[in-house]
Amino acid sequence: MRKESPVRKDEKRGAWDVFDYQSVKYVLEAKEFFSSNRSKKQDDQQKSPIELSLISIDPPKHTQMRSLVNKAFTPKVMKAWRPRVERIAKQLLDNIDPAADIDVVKQFSYPLPVMVIAEILGVPLQDQSRFKEWSNWVVAGPKDNSPEAIRLLEENQQRTYHELYVYFKEIVRNKRETPGEDIISVLLGAKALGAVLTEEEIIGFCILLLVAGNETTTNLISNAFYCFTEFPEVFEEIIKDTEGTLPLAIEEVLRYRSPVQAMSRVAKEDTLLGEARIKAGDIVVAWMGSANRDEQQFKDAGRFNIKRKPNPHLAFGKGIHFCLGAPLARLEAEIALQEWIKRYPAFKRSDDFTLEPIQSTFVYGLKEFKL
Ligand code: HEM
């Protein structure tokens, strides 16, 4: 598909699919031609918090908001989170009984990111199961394509957004009175380009973090377990020099099994992409999962090679919307795997392991992985 029709229109969906590395990169970078505002709703009042958030807006609003929220993800902030993430990873490992059957997704890669987000947003840990439930609803798709399933999903999502809004409103108020070592407190004090974030924008941003940072990071960690146990000879190398090889191995997991397979855009005006004539208003889906396996860009693209350097994969996107949480996702994956390897240096999957992939076109990850 990538070779034969790198850019093609799927008439059934009425959307363009872009598969090759150069075109995917171009679509993600060309903000003048492709908008991130994918909502069909005209009225802001009708839009969900995600449809109004950073990931769905274009410059100049995006530029202003991004420069404000960047302050919550600086290298200095990241350094301060390291011991907190380590504590959470160790705590989860303490709760695992090595003598019993282990499901790495359920017991480790699934709870870890939500505990980290709860911590960095400065919300009580006991709310984490509600967090996970909320974030699951926001990213859920309909059970099938029937109008009834779509209506049910919309109803549940609206209820979820309302609950999240009420919940964060209270938290933001508390942080304004008593600031702490958390993102909300940082954002309440942040100023950039002569502007500050409104309370509504901070709430929307908290909801975005919950949605953008949970399932994605869970899937990166699960996919790393998948790759390391599938290629034990590579895992041996990681064990020999964990500090030196693990960050490179994580980049290769991001390329080889990309947690986010695609992002969409809307064409702002009639434009040409190679030979494809894209019309204003057309939906364009940039398949990063495919671009990351493009032989024109990556030698032996089908090989899991932790020595790949440089590794310019597009798993975190490219351009102005490049993943804000990428440093945090990398930190979480590195600590999770480091701590796991310290406890279980000889771990491998058994002959009767079970592995259940997530059924989704846009997300690549595991629902279950019993070693
Ligand atoms: C944006 C992937 C983890 C927060 C993005 C985009 C991708 C992505 C592909 C670009 C979207 C676009 O171009 O439209 C991932 C992957 C992750 C991950 C693969 C884990 C392995 C996180 C985490 C957080 C986060 C941990 C925060 C806690 C965001 C935000 C944006 C974003 C706020 C929007 C940035 C903007 O529009 O300027 N992510 N993400 N992500 N991500 Fe991540």
CSV table of C-alpha atoms and ligand atoms in Angstrom, one decimal:
chain,number,residue,atom,x,y,z
A,1,MET,CA,0.0,0.0,0.0
A,2,ARG,CA,2.8,2.4,1.0
A,3,LYS,CA,4.7,1.7,-2.2
A,4,GLU,CA,1.8,1.4,-4.6
A,5,SER,CA,-0.4,4.3,-3.4
A,6,PRO,CA,1.4,6.3,-0.7
A,7,VAL,CA,-1.5,8.9,-0.8
A,8,ARG,CA,-4.9,7.6,-1.7
A,9,LYS,CA,-8.5,8.6,-1.2
A,10,ASP,CA,-10.8,6.1,0.4
A,11,GLU,CA,-14.1,6.9,-1.3
A,12,LYS,CA,-16.1,4.9,1.3
A,13,ARG,CA,-14.9,7.1,4.2
A,14,GLY,CA,-14.4,10.1,2.0
A,15,ALA,CA,-11.0,10.6,3.6
A,16,TRP,CA,-7.4,10.7,2.4
A,17,ASP,CA,-4.9,8.2,3.7
A,18,VAL,CA,-1.2,9.1,3.7
A,19,PHE,CA,1.3,6.3,4.2
A,20,ASP,CA,4.9,7.2,3.2
A,21,TYR,CA,7.3,8.9,5.5
A,22,GLN,CA,7.9,12.1,3.6
A,23,SER,CA,4.2,12.8,3.0
A,24,VAL,CA,3.2,12.0,6.6
A,25,LYS,CA,5.9,14.3,7.9
A,26,TYR,CA,4.8,17.0,5.5
A,27,VAL,CA,1.1,16.8,6.5
A,28,LEU,CA,2.0,17.0,10.2
A,29,GLU,CA,4.3,20.0,9.6
A,30,ALA,CA,2.4,22.0,7.0
A,31,LYS,CA,0.2,23.9,9.5
A,32,GLU,CA,-0.6,26.5,6.7
A,33,PHE,CA,-2.5,23.8,4.7
A,34,PHE,CA,-3.7,21.3,7.3
A,35,SER,CA,-5.8,22.3,10.4
A,36,SER,CA,-6.1,20.4,13.6
A,37,ASN,CA,-9.6,21.6,14.2
A,38,ARG,CA,-11.4,18.5,13.2
A,39,SER,CA,-14.7,19.3,14.9
A,40,LYS,CA,-17.8,19.7,12.7
A,41,LYS,CA,-19.5,21.8,15.4
A,42,GLN,CA,-19.4,25.6,14.7
A,43,ASP,CA,-20.4,26.8,18.1
A,44,ASP,CA,-17.7,26.6,20.8
A,45,GLN,CA,-20.4,26.1,23.4
A,46,GLN,CA,-21.2,22.7,21.8
A,47,LYS,CA,-17.7,21.5,21.7
A,48,SER,CA,-16.1,19.0,24.1
A,49,PRO,CA,-13.1,20.1,26.3
A,50,ILE,CA,-10.8,18.0,23.9
A,51,GLU,CA,-12.3,19.8,20.8
A,52,LEU,CA,-11.4,23.1,22.5
A,53,SER,CA,-7.9,22.0,23.8
A,54,LEU,CA,-4.4,22.5,22.5
A,55,ILE,CA,-4.4,19.4,20.3
A,56,SER,CA,-7.4,20.7,18.3
A,57,ILE,CA,-6.5,24.3,17.8
A,58,ASP,CA,-4.4,26.2,15.2
A,59,PRO,CA,-2.0,29.2,15.4
A,60,PRO,CA,-2.1,31.9,16.6
A,61,LYS,CA,-4.1,30.5,19.6
A,62,HIS,CA,-2.1,27.3,19.6
A,63,THR,CA,1.2,29.2,19.7
A,64,GLN,CA,0.1,31.2,22.8
A,65,MET,CA,-1.3,28.3,24.7
A,66,ARG,CA,1.6,26.0,23.9
A,67,SER,CA,4.1,28.5,25.2
A,68,LEU,CA,2.2,28.6,28.5
A,69,VAL,CA,1.9,24.9,29.0
A,70,ASN,CA,5.5,24.2,27.9
A,71,LYS,CA,6.4,25.6,31.3
A,72,ALA,CA,4.9,22.5,32.9
A,73,PHE,CA,7.2,20.1,30.9
A,74,THR,CA,10.7,21.7,31.1
A,75,PRO,CA,13.8,19.5,31.7
A,76,LYS,CA,14.0,21.0,35.2
A,77,VAL,CA,10.4,19.9,36.0
A,78,MET,CA,11.1,16.5,34.5
A,79,LYS,CA,14.2,16.0,36.7
A,80,ALA,CA,12.0,16.7,39.7
A,81,TRP,CA,9.5,14.0,38.7
A,82,ARG,CA,12.1,11.2,38.3
A,83,PRO,CA,12.1,10.2,42.0
A,84,ARG,CA,8.3,10.4,42.1
A,85,VAL,CA,7.9,8.1,39.0
A,86,GLU,CA,10.5,5.7,40.6
A,87,ARG,CA,8.6,5.5,43.8
A,88,ILE,CA,5.4,4.6,41.9
A,89,ALA,CA,7.1,1.9,39.7
A,90,LYS,CA,8.6,0.3,42.9
A,91,GLN,CA,5.3,0.4,44.7
A,92,LEU,CA,3.6,-1.4,41.8
A,93,LEU,CA,6.4,-4.0,41.7
A,94,ASP,CA,6.1,-4.6,45.4
A,95,ASN,CA,2.4,-5.6,44.8
A,96,ILE,CA,3.3,-8.2,42.2
A,97,ASP,CA,3.6,-11.8,43.4
A,98,PRO,CA,6.3,-13.5,41.3
A,99,ALA,CA,5.1,-16.9,42.2
A,100,ALA,CA,1.6,-16.2,40.7
A,101,ASP,CA,0.6,-15.6,37.1
A,102,ILE,CA,1.7,-12.1,36.0
A,103,ASP,CA,-0.3,-10.0,33.6
A,104,VAL,CA,2.2,-7.1,32.9
A,105,VAL,CA,-0.5,-4.9,31.4
A,106,LYS,CA,-3.0,-5.2,34.2
A,107,GLN,CA,-0.5,-5.1,37.0
A,108,PHE,CA,2.1,-2.8,35.7
A,109,SER,CA,1.9,-0.8,32.5
A,110,TYR,CA,-1.8,0.0,32.9
A,111,PRO,CA,-1.8,1.5,36.4
A,112,LEU,CA,1.6,3.2,36.2
A,113,PRO,CA,0.7,6.2,33.9
A,114,VAL,CA,-2.5,7.0,35.7
A,115,MET,CA,-0.8,7.0,39.1
A,116,VAL,CA,1.9,9.4,37.6
A,117,ILE,CA,-0.7,11.7,36.2
A,118,ALA,CA,-2.6,11.8,39.4
A,119,GLU,CA,0.6,12.7,41.2
A,120,ILE,CA,1.7,15.4,38.7
A,121,LEU,CA,-1.7,17.0,38.6
A,122,GLY,CA,-1.7,16.9,42.4
A,123,VAL,CA,-5.0,15.1,42.8
A,124,PRO,CA,-5.5,12.5,45.5
A,125,LEU,CA,-4.4,9.0,44.6
A,126,GLN,CA,-7.6,7.5,45.8
A,127,ASP,CA,-9.3,9.1,42.7
A,128,GLN,CA,-7.2,7.0,40.3
A,129,SER,CA,-9.8,4.4,39.5
A,130,ARG,CA,-12.3,7.2,38.6
A,131,PHE,CA,-9.5,8.8,36.5
A,132,LYS,CA,-9.0,5.6,34.5
A,133,GLU,CA,-12.8,5.1,34.0
A,134,TRP,CA,-13.1,8.7,32.8
A,135,SER,CA,-10.2,8.6,30.5
A,136,ASN,CA,-11.5,5.2,29.0
A,137,TRP,CA,-14.9,6.8,28.2
A,138,VAL,CA,-13.3,9.8,26.6
A,139,VAL,CA,-11.2,7.7,24.2
A,140,ALA,CA,-13.8,5.0,23.7
A,141,GLY,CA,-15.3,4.3,20.3
A,142,PRO,CA,-19.0,3.1,19.7
A,143,LYS,CA,-19.7,-0.6,20.2
A,144,ASP,CA,-20.8,-0.8,16.5
A,145,ASN,CA,-21.8,1.7,13.9
A,146,SER,CA,-25.5,1.7,14.7
A,147,PRO,CA,-27.2,5.0,15.6
A,148,GLU,CA,-28.1,3.6,19.0
A,149,ALA,CA,-24.5,2.7,19.8
A,150,ILE,CA,-23.3,6.1,18.7
A,151,ARG,CA,-26.0,7.9,20.7
A,152,LEU,CA,-25.1,5.8,23.8
A,153,LEU,CA,-21.5,6.7,23.5
A,154,GLU,CA,-22.2,10.4,23.1
A,155,GLU,CA,-24.4,10.3,26.1
A,156,ASN,CA,-21.7,8.6,28.2
A,157,GLN,CA,-19.0,11.0,27.0
A,158,GLN,CA,-21.1,14.1,27.8
A,159,ARG,CA,-21.7,12.8,31.3
A,160,THR,CA,-18.0,12.0,31.7
A,161,TYR,CA,-16.9,15.5,30.5
A,162,HIS,CA,-19.4,17.0,32.9
A,163,GLU,CA,-18.0,14.9,35.8
A,164,LEU,CA,-14.5,15.8,34.9
A,165,TYR,CA,-15.3,19.5,34.6
A,166,VAL,CA,-16.9,19.6,38.1
A,167,TYR,CA,-14.0,17.5,39.5
A,168,PHE,CA,-11.2,19.7,38.2
A,169,LYS,CA,-13.0,23.0,38.9
A,170,GLU,CA,-12.8,22.1,42.6
A,171,ILE,CA,-9.2,21.0,42.4
A,172,VAL,CA,-8.2,24.2,40.5
A,173,ARG,CA,-9.9,26.3,43.2
A,174,ASN,CA,-8.0,24.5,45.9
A,175,LYS,CA,-4.7,24.9,44.2
A,176,ARG,CA,-5.3,28.6,43.7
A,177,GLU,CA,-5.6,28.9,47.5
A,178,THR,CA,-2.9,26.4,48.4
A,179,PRO,CA,-0.4,25.8,45.6
A,180,GLY,CA,1.7,22.6,45.6
A,181,GLU,CA,4.4,20.9,43.6
A,182,ASP,CA,2.1,20.1,40.7
A,183,ILE,CA,1.3,21.1,37.1
A,184,ILE,CA,-1.9,22.9,38.0
A,185,SER,CA,0.0,25.1,40.4
A,186,VAL,CA,2.6,25.8,37.8
A,187,LEU,CA,0.0,26.7,35.2
A,188,LEU,CA,-1.9,29.0,37.6
A,189,GLY,CA,1.3,31.0,38.0
A,190,ALA,CA,2.4,30.9,34.3
A,191,LYS,CA,2.4,33.9,32.0
A,192,ALA,CA,3.6,34.1,28.4
A,193,LEU,CA,3.3,36.5,25.5
A,194,GLY,CA,1.4,38.8,27.8
A,195,ALA,CA,-1.4,36.2,28.5
A,196,VAL,CA,-2.3,33.7,31.2
A,197,LEU,CA,-4.5,30.7,31.1
A,198,THR,CA,-8.1,31.0,32.1
A,199,GLU,CA,-9.6,28.6,34.6
A,200,GLU,CA,-11.6,27.0,31.8
A,201,GLU,CA,-8.4,26.5,29.8
A,202,ILE,CA,-6.6,24.9,32.7
A,203,ILE,CA,-9.5,22.5,33.3
A,204,GLY,CA,-9.5,21.6,29.5
A,205,PHE,CA,-5.8,21.1,29.7
A,206,CYS,CA,-6.1,18.7,32.7
A,207,ILE,CA,-8.7,16.7,30.8
A,208,LEU,CA,-6.4,16.6,27.7
A,209,LEU,CA,-3.5,15.3,29.8
A,210,LEU,CA,-5.7,12.5,31.2
A,211,VAL,CA,-6.7,11.5,27.7
A,212,ALA,CA,-3.4,12.0,25.9
A,213,GLY,CA,-1.1,10.6,28.5
A,214,ASN,CA,-2.6,7.5,29.9
A,215,GLU,CA,-3.4,4.9,27.2
A,216,THR,CA,-0.5,6.0,25.0
A,217,THR,CA,2.1,5.5,27.7
A,218,THR,CA,0.6,2.2,28.9
A,219,ASN,CA,0.8,1.0,25.3
A,220,LEU,CA,4.5,2.1,25.0
A,221,ILE,CA,5.4,0.1,28.1
A,222,SER,CA,3.4,-3.0,27.1
A,223,ASN,CA,4.8,-2.8,23.6
A,224,ALA,CA,8.3,-2.7,25.0
A,225,PHE,CA,7.6,-5.9,27.0
A,226,TYR,CA,6.2,-7.4,23.8
A,227,CYS,CA,9.4,-6.5,21.8
A,228,PHE,CA,11.9,-7.5,24.5
A,229,THR,CA,10.3,-10.9,25.0
A,230,GLU,CA,9.8,-11.5,21.3
A,231,PHE,CA,13.5,-10.8,20.6
A,232,PRO,CA,15.4,-12.4,23.6
A,233,GLU,CA,18.8,-11.8,21.9
A,234,VAL,CA,18.1,-8.1,21.9
A,235,PHE,CA,17.0,-8.2,25.5
A,236,GLU,CA,20.3,-9.9,26.5
A,237,GLU,CA,22.1,-6.8,25.1
A,238,ILE,CA,19.8,-4.5,27.2
A,239,ILE,CA,20.5,-6.5,30.3
A,240,LYS,CA,24.3,-6.2,29.8
A,241,ASP,CA,24.2,-2.4,29.6
A,242,THR,CA,20.8,-1.2,30.7
A,243,GLU,CA,21.7,2.4,31.1
A,244,GLY,CA,23.4,2.7,27.7
A,245,THR,CA,20.9,0.7,25.6
A,246,LEU,CA,17.5,1.2,27.2
A,247,PRO,CA,16.8,4.7,25.9
A,248,LEU,CA,17.7,3.6,22.4
A,249,ALA,CA,15.5,0.5,22.7
A,250,ILE,CA,12.5,2.6,23.8
A,251,GLU,CA,12.9,4.8,20.7
A,252,GLU,CA,13.0,1.6,18.6
A,253,VAL,CA,9.8,0.3,20.3
A,254,LEU,CA,8.2,3.7,19.5
A,255,ARG,CA,9.2,3.2,15.8
A,256,TYR,CA,8.5,-0.5,15.5
A,257,ARG,CA,5.3,-0.7,17.4
A,258,SER,CA,4.0,2.9,17.5
A,259,PRO,CA,1.3,3.4,20.2
A,260,VAL,CA,-0.4,6.1,18.2
A,261,GLN,CA,-0.7,4.9,14.6
A,262,ALA,CA,-2.3,7.9,13.0
A,263,MET,CA,-3.4,11.5,13.4
A,264,SER,CA,-5.9,13.4,11.2
A,265,ARG,CA,-6.1,16.9,9.8
A,266,VAL,CA,-8.5,18.9,7.7
A,267,ALA,CA,-7.3,20.6,4.5
A,268,LYS,CA,-7.7,24.4,4.8
A,269,GLU,CA,-7.6,25.0,1.1
A,270,ASP,CA,-7.2,23.1,-2.2
A,271,THR,CA,-3.7,21.6,-2.2
A,272,LEU,CA,-1.5,19.1,-4.0
A,273,LEU,CA,0.2,16.3,-2.1
A,274,GLY,CA,2.4,14.5,-4.7
A,275,GLU,CA,-0.2,13.8,-7.4
A,276,ALA,CA,-3.1,13.9,-5.1
A,277,ARG,CA,-5.5,16.8,-5.5
A,278,ILE,CA,-6.8,17.5,-2.0
A,279,LYS,CA,-9.9,19.8,-1.7
A,280,ALA,CA,-10.5,22.3,1.1
A,281,GLY,CA,-12.4,20.6,3.9
A,282,ASP,CA,-11.2,17.0,3.1
A,283,ILE,CA,-10.0,14.9,6.0
A,284,VAL,CA,-6.4,13.7,5.7
A,285,VAL,CA,-5.2,10.9,7.9
A,286,ALA,CA,-1.4,10.8,8.4
A,287,TRP,CA,-0.4,7.2,9.2
A,288,MET,CA,2.7,7.5,11.4
A,289,GLY,CA,2.7,3.7,12.1
A,290,SER,CA,3.2,3.2,8.4
A,291,ALA,CA,5.8,6.0,7.9
A,292,ASN,CA,7.8,4.5,10.7
A,293,ARG,CA,8.2,1.3,8.7
A,294,ASP,CA,9.0,3.1,5.4
A,295,GLU,CA,12.1,1.4,3.8
A,296,GLN,CA,12.9,4.7,2.0
A,297,GLN,CA,13.6,6.2,5.4
A,298,PHE,CA,14.7,3.3,7.6
A,299,LYS,CA,17.1,0.7,6.5
A,300,ASP,CA,15.7,-2.8,7.3
A,301,ALA,CA,12.6,-1.1,8.5
A,302,GLY,CA,11.0,-4.5,9.4
A,303,ARG,CA,13.8,-5.3,11.8
A,304,PHE,CA,13.7,-4.4,15.6
A,305,ASN,CA,17.2,-2.9,15.9
A,306,ILE,CA,18.0,-1.0,19.1
A,307,LYS,CA,21.3,0.3,17.6
A,308,ARG,CA,19.4,2.4,15.1
A,309,LYS,CA,20.9,5.9,15.3
A,310,PRO,CA,19.5,8.4,14.4
A,311,ASN,CA,16.0,7.1,14.7
A,312,PRO,CA,13.8,10.0,13.4
A,313,HIS,CA,10.5,8.1,14.0
A,314,LEU,CA,7.2,10.1,13.9
A,315,ALA,CA,5.6,8.3,16.9
A,316,PHE,CA,5.2,11.6,18.8
A,317,GLY,CA,4.1,13.5,15.7
A,318,LYS,CA,6.1,16.4,14.2
A,319,GLY,CA,5.8,20.1,13.9
A,320,ILE,CA,3.9,22.5,16.2
A,321,HIS,CA,1.7,19.7,17.8
A,322,PHE,CA,4.7,17.5,18.6
A,323,CYS,CA,3.8,15.6,21.7
A,324,LEU,CA,4.1,17.8,24.7
A,325,GLY,CA,4.3,14.8,27.0
A,326,ALA,CA,7.1,13.1,25.1
A,327,PRO,CA,9.8,13.7,27.8
A,328,LEU,CA,7.4,12.4,30.4
A,329,ALA,CA,6.4,9.3,28.4
A,330,ARG,CA,10.1,8.5,27.8
A,331,LEU,CA,10.9,9.0,31.5
A,332,GLU,CA,8.1,6.7,32.6
A,333,ALA,CA,9.0,4.0,30.1
A,334,GLU,CA,12.7,4.1,31.0
A,335,ILE,CA,12.0,4.0,34.8
A,336,ALA,CA,9.3,1.3,34.5
A,337,LEU,CA,11.6,-1.0,32.5
A,338,GLN,CA,14.7,-0.2,34.5
A,339,GLU,CA,12.9,-1.1,37.7
A,340,TRP,CA,11.4,-4.2,36.2
A,341,ILE,CA,14.8,-5.4,35.0
A,342,LYS,CA,16.3,-4.8,38.4
A,343,ARG,CA,13.7,-7.1,40.0
A,344,TYR,CA,13.5,-9.6,37.2
A,345,PRO,CA,16.8,-9.6,35.2
A,346,ALA,CA,16.0,-13.0,33.7
A,347,PHE,CA,12.4,-12.5,32.8
A,348,LYS,CA,11.0,-14.0,29.6
A,349,ARG,CA,7.7,-15.1,28.3
A,350,SER,CA,6.7,-18.7,29.1
A,351,ASP,CA,5.8,-21.2,26.4
A,352,ASP,CA,2.1,-20.8,27.2
A,353,PHE,CA,2.1,-17.0,27.4
A,354,THR,CA,-1.1,-15.2,26.3
A,355,LEU,CA,-1.2,-11.9,24.6
A,356,GLU,CA,-4.3,-10.0,23.5
A,357,PRO,CA,-3.9,-7.0,21.2
A,358,ILE,CA,-6.2,-4.0,21.5
A,359,GLN,CA,-8.8,-4.0,18.6
A,360,SER,CA,-8.2,-0.6,17.1
A,361,THR,CA,-6.9,0.9,13.8
A,362,PHE,CA,-5.5,4.0,15.5
A,363,VAL,CA,-4.0,2.7,18.7
A,364,TYR,CA,-1.4,-0.1,18.9
A,365,GLY,CA,-1.1,-1.8,22.3
A,366,LEU,CA,-2.0,-4.8,24.4
A,367,LYS,CA,-5.1,-5.5,26.5
A,368,GLU,CA,-3.5,-8.3,28.3
A,369,PHE,CA,0.0,-10.0,28.3
A,370,LYS,CA,0.3,-12.9,30.6
A,371,LEU,CA,4.0,-13.8,30.6
B,1,HEM,C1,0.3,15.3,21.2
B,1,HEM,C2,1.7,10.7,20.9
B,1,HEM,C3,2.3,10.6,25.8
B,1,HEM,C4,0.4,15.0,26.1
B,1,HEM,C5,0.7,14.1,20.7
B,1,HEM,C6,0.8,13.8,19.3
B,1,HEM,C7,1.1,12.5,19.3
B,1,HEM,C8,1.3,12.0,20.6
B,1,HEM,C9,1.4,11.6,18.0
B,1,HEM,C10,0.6,14.7,18.2
B,1,HEM,C11,-0.9,15.0,17.9
B,1,HEM,C12,-1.1,15.7,16.6
B,1,HEM,O1,-0.1,16.0,15.8
B,1,HEM,O2,-2.2,16.1,16.3
B,1,HEM,C13,2.0,10.3,22.2
B,1,HEM,C14,2.6,9.0,22.5
B,1,HEM,C15,2.7,8.9,23.9
B,1,HEM,C16,2.3,10.2,24.4
B,1,HEM,C17,2.9,7.9,21.5
B,1,HEM,C18,3.3,7.8,24.8
B,1,HEM,C19,4.1,6.9,24.4
B,1,HEM,C20,1.9,11.7,26.3
B,1,HEM,C21,1.9,12.1,27.7
B,1,HEM,C22,1.3,13.3,27.8
B,1,HEM,C23,0.9,13.8,26.4
B,1,HEM,C24,2.5,11.3,28.8
B,1,HEM,C25,1.1,14.2,29.0
B,1,HEM,C26,0.9,13.8,30.2
B,1,HEM,C27,0.2,15.4,24.8
B,1,HEM,C28,-0.4,16.7,24.5
B,1,HEM,C29,-0.4,16.9,23.1
B,1,HEM,C30,0.2,15.6,22.6
B,1,HEM,C31,-0.8,17.8,25.5
B,1,HEM,C32,-0.9,18.0,22.3
B,1,HEM,C33,0.3,18.9,21.9
B,1,HEM,C34,-0.1,20.0,21.0
B,1,HEM,O3,-1.2,19.9,20.3
B,1,HEM,O4,0.6,21.0,20.9
B,1,HEM,N1,1.0,13.0,21.5
B,1,HEM,N2,1.8,11.0,23.4
B,1,HEM,N3,1.3,12.8,25.6
B,1,HEM,N4,0.5,14.8,23.6
B,1,HEM,FE1,1.3,12.9,23.5
